[in-house]
XYZ file of C-alpha atoms in Angstrom:
760
model
C -13.745 14.167 -139.471
C -14.731 10.854 -140.769
C -18.397 11.322 -139.703
C -18.696 14.849 -141.298
C -17.142 13.387 -144.550
C -14.288 15.857 -144.421
C -11.496 14.849 -146.586
C -8.035 16.061 -144.965
C -5.039 17.184 -146.825
C -1.724 15.380 -146.388
C -0.548 17.852 -143.709
C -3.753 17.056 -141.650
C -3.155 13.388 -142.086
C 0.629 13.703 -140.926
C -0.590 15.440 -137.772
C -2.907 12.580 -137.017
C -0.215 9.869 -137.624
C 1.877 11.859 -135.175
C -0.727 12.288 -132.494
C -1.448 8.505 -132.933
C 2.181 7.724 -132.387
C 2.555 9.999 -129.416
C -0.394 8.486 -127.859
C 1.257 4.904 -128.321
C -1.864 3.966 -130.654
C 0.711 2.472 -133.327
C -2.027 0.241 -135.071
C -4.211 3.052 -135.787
C -1.300 5.230 -136.994
C -0.196 2.495 -139.463
C -3.694 1.714 -140.629
C -4.159 5.501 -141.492
C -0.591 5.429 -143.046
C -1.678 2.516 -145.242
C -4.979 4.400 -146.185
C -3.007 7.213 -147.820
C -2.374 6.586 -151.438
C 1.135 8.185 -151.571
C 2.321 8.957 -148.220
C 4.750 11.732 -148.074
C 8.295 11.820 -146.446
C 6.791 13.396 -143.290
C 4.552 10.450 -142.637
C 7.123 7.887 -143.430
C 9.771 9.671 -141.034
C 7.164 10.079 -138.297
C 6.437 6.185 -138.298
C 10.197 5.391 -138.462
C 10.923 7.611 -135.526
C 7.965 5.941 -133.584
C 8.804 2.169 -134.415
C 12.246 3.239 -133.443
C 11.467 4.441 -130.173
C 9.705 1.447 -129.049
C 12.544 -0.747 -130.372
C 10.762 -2.417 -133.303
C 13.536 -1.672 -135.754
C 12.191 -4.421 -138.148
C 9.110 -2.333 -139.003
C 10.966 0.903 -138.974
C 13.509 -0.381 -141.505
C 10.773 -1.833 -143.597
C 9.171 1.581 -143.946
C 12.442 3.125 -144.609
C 13.340 0.651 -147.274
C 10.067 1.084 -149.039
C 10.739 4.924 -149.156
C 11.913 5.556 -152.611
C 15.432 7.071 -152.760
C 14.337 10.108 -154.729
C 11.962 10.780 -151.755
C 14.345 10.493 -148.727
C 16.004 13.343 -147.151
C 18.377 13.870 -144.405
C 15.791 14.008 -141.662
C 14.654 10.573 -142.978
C 18.122 9.045 -142.681
C 18.609 10.762 -139.112
C 15.511 9.107 -137.948
C 16.680 5.632 -138.922
C 20.307 6.120 -137.809
C 18.824 7.436 -134.377
C 16.770 4.259 -134.241
C 19.873 2.039 -134.289
C 21.824 4.097 -132.244
C 19.361 4.342 -129.381
C 18.724 0.588 -129.647
C 22.342 -0.180 -129.087
C 23.004 -1.155 -132.711
C 26.083 1.044 -133.479
C 27.249 -1.226 -136.315
C 23.941 -0.747 -138.113
C 23.985 3.056 -137.562
C 27.551 3.545 -139.073
C 26.776 1.251 -142.187
C 23.558 3.499 -142.894
C 25.572 6.600 -142.538
C 27.983 5.474 -145.148
C 25.039 4.496 -147.311
C 23.559 7.861 -146.744
C 26.835 9.684 -147.983
C 27.285 7.334 -151.144
C 23.585 8.123 -151.968
C 24.546 11.893 -152.049
C 22.774 13.039 -149.053
C 24.532 15.741 -146.875
C 24.792 14.944 -143.327
C 23.888 17.596 -140.836
C 24.837 18.410 -137.192
C 22.238 15.997 -135.888
C 23.542 12.993 -138.298
C 26.972 13.422 -136.949
C 25.953 13.741 -133.376
C 23.682 10.670 -133.824
C 26.120 8.221 -135.762
C 28.805 9.150 -133.340
C 26.702 8.236 -130.466
C 26.255 4.756 -132.146
C 29.960 4.693 -132.862
C 30.687 5.036 -128.902
C 28.913 1.716 -128.366
C 31.225 -0.325 -130.442
C 34.382 -1.657 -129.049
C 36.243 -2.133 -132.420
C 35.727 1.460 -133.463
C 39.449 2.534 -132.961
C 39.986 2.721 -136.728
C 36.592 4.376 -137.531
C 37.405 7.137 -134.971
C 39.920 8.735 -137.464
C 37.522 8.188 -140.492
C 34.600 9.706 -138.607
C 36.729 12.648 -137.295
C 37.885 13.267 -140.825
C 34.392 13.174 -142.122
C 33.320 15.817 -139.484
C 36.024 18.142 -140.426
C 35.406 17.829 -144.013
C 31.599 18.399 -143.627
C 32.041 21.688 -142.110
C 29.768 20.698 -139.295
C 32.496 20.817 -136.690
C 31.373 24.001 -135.396
C 28.554 22.514 -133.562
C 29.385 21.796 -130.059
C 27.025 18.822 -130.153
C 29.186 17.212 -132.674
C 32.435 17.922 -130.902
C 30.969 16.417 -127.751
C 29.834 13.340 -129.576
C 33.327 12.829 -131.142
C 34.851 13.392 -127.843
C 32.776 10.693 -126.466
C 33.838 8.168 -129.088
C 37.497 8.663 -128.168
C 36.893 8.426 -124.580
C 34.537 5.461 -124.529
C 37.061 3.555 -126.994
C 39.792 4.292 -124.620
C 37.949 2.991 -121.700
C 37.506 -0.503 -123.366
C 39.362 -3.300 -121.896
C 39.795 -4.799 -125.256
C 41.562 -1.578 -126.605
C 45.428 -1.565 -126.226
C 46.336 1.904 -126.985
C 43.976 3.588 -124.313
C 46.574 6.318 -123.413
C 47.138 7.240 -127.070
C 43.233 7.504 -127.579
C 42.994 9.573 -124.453
C 45.635 11.893 -125.826
C 43.630 12.278 -129.125
C 40.684 12.972 -126.935
C 42.471 15.592 -124.999
C 43.900 17.264 -128.174
C 40.225 17.379 -129.512
C 39.147 18.796 -126.176
C 41.741 21.507 -126.269
C 40.763 22.310 -130.016
C 37.242 22.744 -129.161
C 36.061 26.501 -129.997
C 33.468 26.193 -127.329
C 33.028 23.832 -124.235
C 29.720 23.033 -122.481
C 29.417 21.007 -119.281
C 28.893 17.798 -121.321
C 32.456 18.494 -122.727
C 33.940 18.969 -119.372
C 32.184 15.889 -117.794
C 32.961 13.609 -120.830
C 36.630 14.555 -120.593
C 36.914 14.104 -116.832
C 34.886 10.782 -116.727
C 37.258 9.413 -119.300
C 40.252 10.165 -117.339
C 38.436 8.411 -114.513
C 37.627 5.324 -116.177
C 41.265 5.132 -117.158
C 42.270 5.337 -113.715
C 43.989 8.607 -114.129
C 42.466 10.474 -111.309
C 45.343 13.104 -111.231
C 44.695 14.326 -114.820
C 40.884 14.466 -113.885
C 41.453 16.581 -111.089
C 44.170 18.850 -112.926
C 41.456 19.506 -115.537
C 38.861 20.222 -113.055
C 41.149 22.611 -111.204
C 41.711 24.292 -114.625
C 38.220 25.360 -115.102
C 37.009 28.901 -115.073
C 33.414 28.071 -114.679
C 32.107 26.313 -111.722
C 29.608 23.640 -113.041
C 28.098 21.333 -110.317
C 27.747 18.438 -112.866
C 31.469 18.372 -113.571
C 32.206 18.623 -109.785
C 29.797 15.750 -109.263
C 31.532 13.656 -111.710
C 34.904 14.354 -109.879
C 33.505 13.320 -106.257
C 31.775 10.355 -108.086
C 35.199 9.142 -109.615
C 36.946 9.509 -106.261
C 34.110 7.438 -104.411
C 34.256 4.688 -106.947
C 38.106 4.358 -106.537
C 37.809 4.402 -102.960
C 39.500 7.750 -102.458
C 37.172 8.813 -99.821
C 39.235 11.502 -98.228
C 39.750 13.346 -101.669
C 35.987 12.966 -102.197
C 35.021 14.448 -98.828
C 37.587 17.486 -99.108
C 36.284 18.180 -102.704
C 32.742 18.056 -101.391
C 33.830 20.397 -98.602
C 35.626 22.726 -101.152
C 32.505 22.629 -103.396
C 30.472 24.095 -100.542
C 33.017 26.801 -99.480
C 32.911 28.094 -103.065
C 29.112 28.197 -103.240
C 28.726 25.673 -105.911
C 25.260 24.166 -105.711
C 24.831 20.592 -104.319
C 22.079 18.410 -105.763
C 20.961 14.808 -105.300
C 23.865 13.589 -107.209
C 26.480 15.162 -105.086
C 24.699 14.152 -101.794
C 24.410 10.357 -103.048
C 28.197 10.184 -103.818
C 29.244 11.550 -100.590
C 26.741 9.522 -98.639
C 27.914 6.331 -100.480
C 31.497 7.090 -99.880
C 30.774 7.342 -96.030
C 28.655 4.170 -95.873
C 31.356 2.132 -97.900
C 34.063 3.072 -95.472
C 32.150 3.003 -92.357
C 32.446 6.821 -91.599
C 29.068 6.982 -90.037
C 29.684 10.437 -88.005
C 30.564 12.096 -91.227
C 27.703 10.491 -93.094
C 25.355 11.887 -89.982
C 26.896 15.262 -90.675
C 25.995 15.209 -94.305
C 22.388 14.187 -93.224
C 22.047 17.014 -90.975
C 23.434 19.444 -93.620
C 20.659 18.159 -96.141
C 17.997 18.791 -93.411
C 19.229 22.255 -92.724
C 19.757 23.449 -96.329
C 17.050 21.396 -98.339
C 13.574 22.968 -96.851
C 11.485 21.756 -99.811
C 13.308 19.116 -101.734
C 11.774 17.684 -104.975
C 10.553 14.099 -104.901
C 13.543 12.927 -106.921
C 15.808 14.437 -104.665
C 14.277 13.081 -101.547
C 14.050 9.527 -102.962
C 17.433 9.050 -104.098
C 18.996 10.762 -101.132
C 16.917 8.948 -98.666
C 17.697 5.490 -100.368
C 21.372 6.081 -100.152
C 20.917 7.250 -96.398
C 18.981 3.943 -95.578
C 22.301 2.182 -96.970
C 24.561 4.399 -94.819
C 22.488 3.569 -91.606
C 22.201 -0.132 -92.158
C 25.948 -0.532 -93.266
C 27.031 1.279 -90.083
C 24.925 -0.967 -87.946
C 22.052 1.804 -87.236
C 19.448 -0.466 -88.601
C 16.529 0.682 -86.354
C 17.327 4.371 -87.499
C 17.332 3.317 -91.208
C 13.827 1.867 -90.618
C 12.717 5.184 -89.012
C 14.037 6.891 -92.078
C 12.077 4.556 -94.200
C 8.830 4.662 -92.329
C 8.874 8.519 -92.593
C 9.923 8.640 -96.358
C 7.100 10.547 -98.448
C 7.759 8.336 -101.563
C 9.153 4.820 -101.585
C 10.353 2.707 -104.433
C 11.583 -0.684 -104.796
C 15.143 0.215 -103.965
C 14.104 1.838 -100.580
C 12.389 -1.574 -99.700
C 15.436 -3.788 -100.852
C 17.781 -1.551 -98.986
C 15.796 -2.358 -95.657
C 15.588 -6.082 -96.405
C 19.356 -6.041 -97.221
C 19.911 -4.449 -93.521
C 17.765 -7.044 -91.817
C 19.473 -9.835 -93.807
C 23.036 -8.629 -93.373
C 22.373 -8.049 -89.586
C 21.278 -11.605 -89.153
C 17.706 -10.465 -87.999
C 15.970 -13.196 -90.209
C 12.764 -13.121 -88.655
C 12.140 -9.455 -89.162
C 13.681 -9.821 -92.786
C 10.995 -12.682 -93.402
C 8.148 -10.338 -92.033
C 9.437 -7.490 -94.154
C 9.788 -9.711 -97.246
C 6.105 -10.572 -96.897
C 4.876 -6.980 -96.510
C 6.800 -5.888 -99.819
C 4.224 -4.448 -102.452
C 6.472 -5.675 -105.246
C 9.684 -7.794 -105.674
C 12.492 -7.892 -108.204
C 15.179 -10.573 -108.676
C 17.346 -8.731 -106.290
C 14.775 -8.837 -103.540
C 14.573 -12.625 -103.891
C 18.395 -12.827 -104.039
C 18.954 -10.760 -101.182
C 16.279 -12.891 -99.192
C 17.782 -16.215 -100.354
C 21.471 -15.312 -99.568
C 20.395 -13.929 -95.934
C 18.718 -17.183 -95.064
C 21.608 -19.423 -96.580
C 24.218 -17.408 -94.613
C 22.360 -17.315 -91.327
C 21.882 -21.076 -90.938
C 18.429 -21.376 -92.634
C 19.443 -23.333 -95.796
C 16.499 -25.473 -96.200
C 14.214 -22.454 -96.150
C 16.632 -20.620 -98.581
C 16.391 -23.768 -101.202
C 12.370 -23.388 -100.713
C 12.629 -19.778 -101.521
C 14.782 -20.343 -104.467
C 12.251 -22.872 -105.811
C 9.406 -20.509 -105.188
C 11.082 -17.688 -106.979
C 10.978 -19.797 -110.064
C 7.533 -20.805 -109.775
C 6.693 -17.212 -109.681
C 8.411 -16.650 -112.928
C 11.715 -15.016 -111.804
C 14.545 -16.335 -113.791
C 17.426 -16.596 -111.200
C 20.692 -14.516 -111.865
C 24.215 -15.869 -110.882
C 23.747 -14.203 -107.376
C 20.700 -16.012 -106.747
C 22.221 -19.347 -107.767
C 25.278 -18.404 -105.285
C 22.715 -18.152 -102.423
C 21.237 -21.521 -103.232
C 24.691 -23.054 -103.583
C 25.674 -21.664 -100.335
C 22.476 -23.351 -98.683
C 23.634 -26.608 -100.253
C 27.018 -26.155 -98.751
C 25.444 -25.476 -95.192
C 23.080 -28.700 -95.575
C 25.788 -31.029 -97.244
C 23.215 -31.433 -100.177
C 25.977 -32.392 -102.673
C 23.478 -33.990 -105.370
C 21.305 -30.788 -105.153
C 24.506 -28.675 -105.485
C 25.694 -30.614 -108.531
C 22.210 -30.097 -110.308
C 22.566 -26.171 -109.577
C 25.966 -26.360 -111.151
C 24.550 -28.182 -114.301
C 21.844 -25.530 -114.447
C 24.328 -22.619 -114.031
C 26.238 -24.090 -117.082
C 23.230 -24.498 -119.157
C 22.212 -20.780 -118.493
C 25.502 -19.512 -119.563
C 26.604 -18.342 -115.938
C 29.479 -20.656 -115.510
C 31.889 -18.078 -115.761
C 30.242 -15.984 -113.070
C 32.928 -15.092 -110.530
C 30.246 -15.156 -107.471
C 28.620 -18.481 -108.393
C 32.076 -20.038 -108.925
C 33.365 -18.851 -105.569
C 30.079 -20.415 -103.972
C 30.667 -23.545 -105.997
C 34.349 -23.965 -104.289
C 32.936 -23.691 -100.919
C 29.953 -26.070 -101.754
C 32.092 -28.887 -102.931
C 34.616 -28.391 -100.202
C 31.971 -28.331 -97.486
C 30.156 -31.446 -98.920
C 33.439 -33.270 -98.764
C 34.510 -33.380 -102.592
C 37.654 -31.513 -102.455
C 38.688 -32.597 -105.926
C 35.706 -30.998 -107.371
C 36.457 -27.668 -105.334
C 39.775 -27.740 -106.715
C 38.691 -28.308 -110.387
C 36.344 -25.231 -110.141
C 39.174 -23.298 -108.894
C 41.697 -24.260 -111.686
C 39.082 -23.767 -114.340
C 37.800 -20.232 -113.381
C 38.507 -17.515 -115.956
C 39.176 -15.114 -113.424
C 39.866 -15.316 -109.572
C 39.816 -12.771 -106.993
C 40.870 -12.769 -103.158
C 37.407 -14.383 -102.344
C 38.244 -17.194 -104.564
C 41.747 -17.651 -103.022
C 40.273 -17.504 -99.614
C 37.559 -20.071 -100.499
C 40.226 -22.416 -101.910
C 42.817 -22.150 -98.872
C 39.750 -22.698 -96.561
C 39.005 -25.934 -98.310
C 42.361 -27.179 -98.041
C 42.286 -26.148 -94.328
C 38.956 -27.700 -93.575
C 40.095 -31.008 -95.190
C 43.204 -31.275 -93.080
C 45.779 -30.168 -95.819
C 47.701 -27.484 -93.848
C 50.814 -27.684 -95.928
C 49.148 -27.260 -99.101
C 47.095 -24.518 -97.652
C 50.162 -22.535 -96.769
C 51.565 -23.287 -100.311
C 48.472 -21.899 -101.917
C 48.473 -18.829 -99.706
C 52.285 -18.362 -100.788
C 51.100 -18.518 -104.482
C 48.259 -16.037 -103.889
C 51.046 -13.609 -102.453
C 53.149 -14.060 -105.525
C 50.046 -13.417 -107.640
C 50.076 -9.954 -106.198
C 46.805 -10.616 -104.310
C 46.896 -9.089 -100.903
C 45.756 -11.019 -98.128
C 42.865 -9.438 -95.932
C 41.615 -10.276 -92.334
C 39.657 -13.260 -93.747
C 42.685 -14.633 -95.245
C 44.554 -14.441 -91.996
C 41.866 -16.151 -90.338
C 41.801 -18.884 -92.654
C 45.573 -19.457 -92.826
C 45.690 -19.574 -88.847
C 43.019 -22.248 -88.791
C 44.808 -24.310 -91.281
C 47.906 -24.054 -88.988
C 45.837 -25.035 -86.093
C 44.174 -27.919 -87.585
C 47.746 -29.309 -88.836
C 49.764 -28.198 -85.684
C 51.937 -26.108 -87.506
C 52.905 -23.859 -84.523
C 56.188 -22.234 -86.077
C 54.184 -21.298 -89.365
C 51.308 -19.884 -87.192
C 53.664 -17.632 -85.295
C 55.112 -16.297 -88.493
C 51.820 -15.555 -90.132
C 50.195 -14.075 -87.009
C 53.401 -11.707 -86.629
C 53.366 -10.806 -90.497
C 49.640 -9.564 -90.068
C 50.787 -6.320 -88.563
C 54.431 -6.079 -89.630
C 53.984 -6.834 -93.337
C 50.365 -5.833 -94.291
C 49.411 -3.523 -91.554
C 46.362 -5.518 -90.438
C 45.985 -5.392 -86.523
C 44.857 -8.821 -85.278
C 41.191 -8.927 -83.809
C 39.705 -11.393 -81.475
C 39.139 -13.754 -84.170
C 42.962 -13.848 -85.066
C 43.761 -14.122 -81.463
C 41.372 -16.901 -80.694
C 42.911 -19.094 -83.702
C 46.452 -18.307 -82.564
C 45.552 -19.462 -78.940
C 43.694 -22.387 -80.243
C 46.802 -23.292 -82.255
C 48.961 -23.066 -79.125
C 46.773 -24.911 -76.771
C 46.341 -27.730 -79.061
C 50.086 -28.262 -78.887
C 50.160 -27.706 -75.235
C 51.902 -24.445 -75.207
C 49.896 -23.006 -72.473
C 52.517 -20.648 -71.139
C 52.766 -18.761 -74.465
C 48.994 -18.957 -74.854
C 48.527 -17.190 -71.450
C 51.310 -14.563 -72.127
C 49.581 -13.858 -75.576
C 46.225 -13.361 -73.733
C 47.886 -10.835 -71.380
C 49.492 -8.945 -74.261
C 46.276 -8.401 -76.152
C 45.373 -4.730 -76.581
C 41.858 -5.388 -75.530
C 39.966 -7.331 -72.995
C 39.693 -10.982 -74.032
C 36.216 -11.975 -74.939
C 34.367 -15.537 -75.019
C 36.106 -16.926 -78.397
C 39.453 -16.424 -76.545
C 38.594 -18.448 -73.273
C 36.789 -20.953 -75.354
C 39.848 -21.659 -77.236
C 41.779 -21.826 -73.992
C 39.213 -24.146 -72.338
C 39.042 -26.471 -75.363
C 42.790 -26.995 -75.053
C 42.838 -27.623 -71.647
C 39.990 -30.357 -72.127
C 42.556 -31.843 -74.719
C 45.381 -31.841 -72.411
C 43.818 -32.246 -68.949
C 44.989 -28.783 -67.679
C 42.409 -28.706 -64.941
C 43.437 -25.488 -63.151
C 43.734 -23.334 -66.164
C 40.559 -24.907 -67.828
C 38.581 -23.927 -64.481
C 39.806 -20.359 -64.736
C 38.834 -20.097 -68.505
C 35.309 -21.777 -67.704
C 34.744 -19.116 -64.877
C 35.374 -16.370 -67.285
C 32.954 -17.781 -69.712
C 30.266 -18.136 -67.113
C 30.669 -14.554 -66.420
C 30.681 -13.570 -70.236
C 28.203 -15.910 -71.791
C 26.223 -17.642 -68.937
C 23.861 -19.232 -71.408
C 26.114 -20.849 -73.801
C 26.007 -24.686 -73.312
C 29.465 -25.199 -74.768
C 31.192 -23.994 -71.576
C 29.220 -26.332 -69.265
C 29.949 -29.258 -71.695
C 33.787 -28.818 -71.860
C 34.230 -28.337 -68.187
C 31.950 -31.421 -67.619
C 34.243 -33.290 -69.947
C 37.278 -32.076 -68.257
C 36.076 -33.231 -64.976
C 34.801 -36.677 -66.525
C 38.122 -37.389 -68.176
C 39.792 -37.589 -64.584
C 36.849 -39.228 -63.011
C 35.768 -36.176 -60.913
C 31.933 -37.323 -61.172
C 30.827 -35.230 -58.263
C 32.128 -32.035 -60.219
C 30.370 -33.566 -63.323
C 27.080 -33.664 -61.440
C 27.639 -29.976 -60.182
C 28.244 -28.690 -63.617
C 25.084 -30.517 -64.938
C 23.083 -29.317 -61.924
C 24.243 -25.605 -62.649
C 23.075 -26.000 -66.094
C 19.646 -27.139 -64.944
C 19.415 -24.120 -62.411
C 20.284 -21.677 -65.183
C 18.078 -23.096 -67.576
C 20.935 -23.960 -70.071
C 20.084 -26.884 -72.439
C 22.686 -28.954 -74.154
C 22.365 -28.886 -78.043
C 21.576 -32.427 -78.837
C 24.241 -34.109 -81.132
C 22.765 -35.024 -84.640
C 24.251 -36.360 -87.806
C 22.671 -36.575 -91.212
C 23.386 -38.175 -94.511
C 21.890 -37.945 -98.054
C 20.781 -41.148 -99.592
C 18.963 -41.137 -102.899
C 18.202 -37.384 -102.716
C 16.664 -37.532 -99.123
C 18.372 -36.356 -96.236
C 18.111 -38.734 -93.311
C 18.822 -37.393 -89.838
C 19.875 -39.432 -86.700
C 19.873 -38.222 -83.136
C 22.154 -39.924 -80.293
C 20.337 -43.031 -79.001
C 17.738 -42.526 -81.935
C 14.392 -44.279 -81.874
C 12.575 -42.241 -84.363
C 14.087 -42.951 -87.814
C 11.931 -45.870 -89.483
C 14.991 -48.057 -90.341
C 16.906 -47.462 -86.911
C 16.415 -50.893 -85.440
C 17.846 -52.360 -88.601
C 20.933 -49.910 -88.199
C 21.529 -51.065 -84.623
C 21.545 -54.728 -85.687
C 23.956 -53.947 -88.402
C 26.204 -52.021 -86.072
C 26.067 -54.969 -83.786
C 27.357 -57.447 -86.551
C 29.886 -54.686 -87.918
C 31.141 -54.363 -84.156
C 32.136 -58.044 -83.962
C 34.295 -57.591 -87.172
C 35.849 -54.522 -85.650
C 36.801 -56.118 -82.387
C 38.543 -59.041 -84.204
C 40.601 -56.222 -85.837
C 41.564 -54.649 -82.357
C 38.749 -52.328 -81.772
C 37.868 -51.481 -78.021
C 35.123 -48.942 -76.981
C 36.788 -46.176 -75.258
C 34.532 -45.593 -72.251
C 36.417 -42.480 -71.214
C 34.299 -40.571 -73.676
C 31.165 -41.593 -71.739
C 30.465 -38.511 -69.663
C 28.188 -40.263 -67.195
C 29.108 -42.506 -64.167
C 27.670 -45.959 -65.079
C 28.690 -49.490 -65.399
C 31.175 -50.394 -68.279
C 28.613 -52.470 -70.210
C 26.132 -49.430 -70.228
C 29.143 -47.196 -71.333
C 29.912 -49.238 -74.179
C 26.010 -49.324 -75.305
C 25.901 -45.509 -74.802
C 28.800 -45.095 -77.219
C 27.280 -47.435 -79.802
C 24.313 -45.174 -80.096
C 26.076 -41.885 -81.244
C 24.591 -40.152 -84.010
C 27.554 -40.356 -86.385
C 27.894 -44.148 -85.926
C 24.235 -44.573 -86.943
C 24.549 -42.285 -89.854
C 27.772 -44.016 -91.133
C 26.085 -47.409 -90.550
C 22.894 -46.391 -92.466
C 25.097 -45.169 -95.483
C 26.904 -48.467 -95.442
C 23.460 -50.287 -95.515
C 21.833 -48.084 -98.314
C 24.553 -46.697 -100.647
C 25.842 -49.010 -103.273
C 29.123 -50.620 -103.018
C 32.044 -48.414 -103.829
C 30.183 -45.177 -103.128
C 31.752 -42.771 -100.627
C 30.027 -42.381 -97.536
C 29.466 -38.770 -96.579
C 28.283 -37.680 -93.088
C 27.699 -34.487 -91.524
C 27.564 -33.591 -87.798
C 26.555 -30.462 -85.905
C 28.935 -30.967 -82.974
C 32.675 -32.008 -82.826
C 32.984 -35.915 -83.378
C 33.775 -37.778 -80.223
C 37.078 -39.639 -79.709
C 35.562 -43.128 -79.617
C 33.498 -42.457 -82.797
C 36.738 -41.313 -84.518
C 38.489 -44.592 -83.806
C 35.319 -46.755 -84.644
C 34.943 -45.225 -88.028
C 38.662 -45.962 -88.701
C 38.039 -49.491 -88.101
C 34.646 -49.525 -90.012
C 36.498 -48.098 -93.131
C 39.014 -50.895 -92.776
C 36.400 -53.791 -92.292
C 34.187 -52.745 -95.192
C 36.843 -51.271 -97.493
C 34.972 -48.156 -98.021
C 35.933 -44.327 -98.067
C 33.963 -42.665 -95.310
C 34.056 -38.802 -94.979
C 32.507 -37.079 -91.863
C 32.189 -33.302 -91.692
C 31.843 -32.182 -88.069
C 31.611 -28.634 -86.565
C 35.332 -28.121 -87.004
C 36.754 -29.850 -89.812
C 36.624 -32.869 -92.337
C 37.875 -36.360 -91.363
C 38.461 -38.596 -94.576
C 38.711 -42.239 -93.459
C 40.264 -44.761 -95.531
C 41.534 -48.254 -94.897
C 41.810 -47.688 -90.941
C 43.306 -44.245 -91.168
C 42.093 -40.692 -90.814
C 43.346 -37.573 -92.816
C 43.750 -35.745 -89.587
C 46.453 -38.184 -88.252
C 44.479 -38.415 -85.110
C 45.268 -34.586 -84.715
C 41.984 -32.705 -84.303
């Protein structure tokens, strides 16, 4: 046109502007608009619509403001109001609507539909509901179903807001409006039913569904989805079955809701039947159908422990998206198959913040804390801003590693990024501070949380239990019950552990009994193991044996391990040997059994039997996990092994321990050689005890940390009896607080005493 010298008229220029806008060539469209001496209302409205569609409301409003009032029409106002509504600025859409009416312009059906959509986004629109309703009635546009639906949506959304006090009243208004509608379509029914569902009134929603004459699959899908989200899985499945019997068509939304219900409730066989039904009835599914349904099937299979089958479905999917990849990654991470998760993570063609979060959390929860921290830092280097869940994974890593200072830095970053009110992050912080030995900070986080759930209560009760505050743990548990928070299986595992660490036999019996009687929770192997541990620690072997015999299932390794540990503590040789023999059958490669049995023999001087156990370990290729302890000094983790010769300052540590030992002996410390599990001369036994990893780590901390600083040491195994006694004397000699976290619990040493009261 330009080359030919043709001078197009206005309507052709308007079409060109429209073509450029629809082709996303906005600069060309605006350039052409600027060349028109007097652009008409069509050109202006076209650009307003285009800029609004890409979220550039500033340019859209500039063109609107530059449009003379005499030129504006209802369509122009509609374009600008739609721009505000679609870009989630409900207040601006309502203001412009009232300006439009004050300017003498008559709103049409589209105006009301659009402004009502904007109003539905506003929480404080309760008063304006009535005003907009009156305006619709007075305008005479209320005969359009789209306007009725938009007004209905305003009432329903406002009623669903947690900030609105009169939700039932607003739902009543919505129902009255619904009943007055001259004509209803599937959107009307769906809006009303989802409104009831959001307001926790499933009965009213189902009553409305049952009163329908037409059978609209969208409405039935909404009801099934509502049941699924409220964990009413039986009702969801029954409605799905009724839907099939009535011949109502199922689509991808139906199937994804039903499969999700099965996945979330562990109903694998039912989910598998739905899968078979899909394969039978959907011969040529669309791409959208296949993708959404297959993604939900991946979740069903991996959540029900069928990860290899999930991978088979994934490998045969005609189309995959990021959701598909993340589902398989989540499966590997949750199943503890970390090596496969890492390989899969590397293969992924793209990654989202969820991808990184799943991988970080998976590493952290499966003992790969250091790798999790490295991955968290790599994620940030690649330009991903961590969400609160990613922070939770990183904080969990700090808990496992005992990296207190790093955890504190992450806490500070959480606050600066505005995630300090995040529930998942706060729960992770409670555990991190507790496991790093700073109980007071864990308690501070718990007390300042704006909202707490059962996970928060569990984390805080566990913190008290780990630090030896059994009575306080029980008190907090009782407060939890008074707050109407129901305990779950994990809660009872924690409270039984608290009783075990504190020797609270009576209380432990009570809570173990109340699980089934008061809360309908059948104890599993973990609960039995903790109860047996509690009884055996107190020497109640007859009761422990009776409990084992009364179990409704065959006792597994955790049961016999608890019994063997108690026998080791109290020197019950016969029962200990019986427990060890069962463990040799169940877990022949577990080193703990051999060590406990060897300790049992060594405690009474049966060195020949000790040698036989050690020979059995060698014959079976079982290797003892080496004891190691670590301490964080100046943001560097220092690791010590028993008899360490590798650490660059270990000779200075040995020399310091020798000098410290002289002062300890003056106060009455004598090495307890019964904890040496080898037959050797007395002086060699004393030297062997002096090289234990926890002593080396504590001594290094005393040497390198400033006066007054608390010494925090972490050990991978249970602290030995002599080290426990020695560290009590150390705390008294140097006048320092020393905290040791071993594989079971925390020990707080101060002025020659330990928080465990010598009961651990």
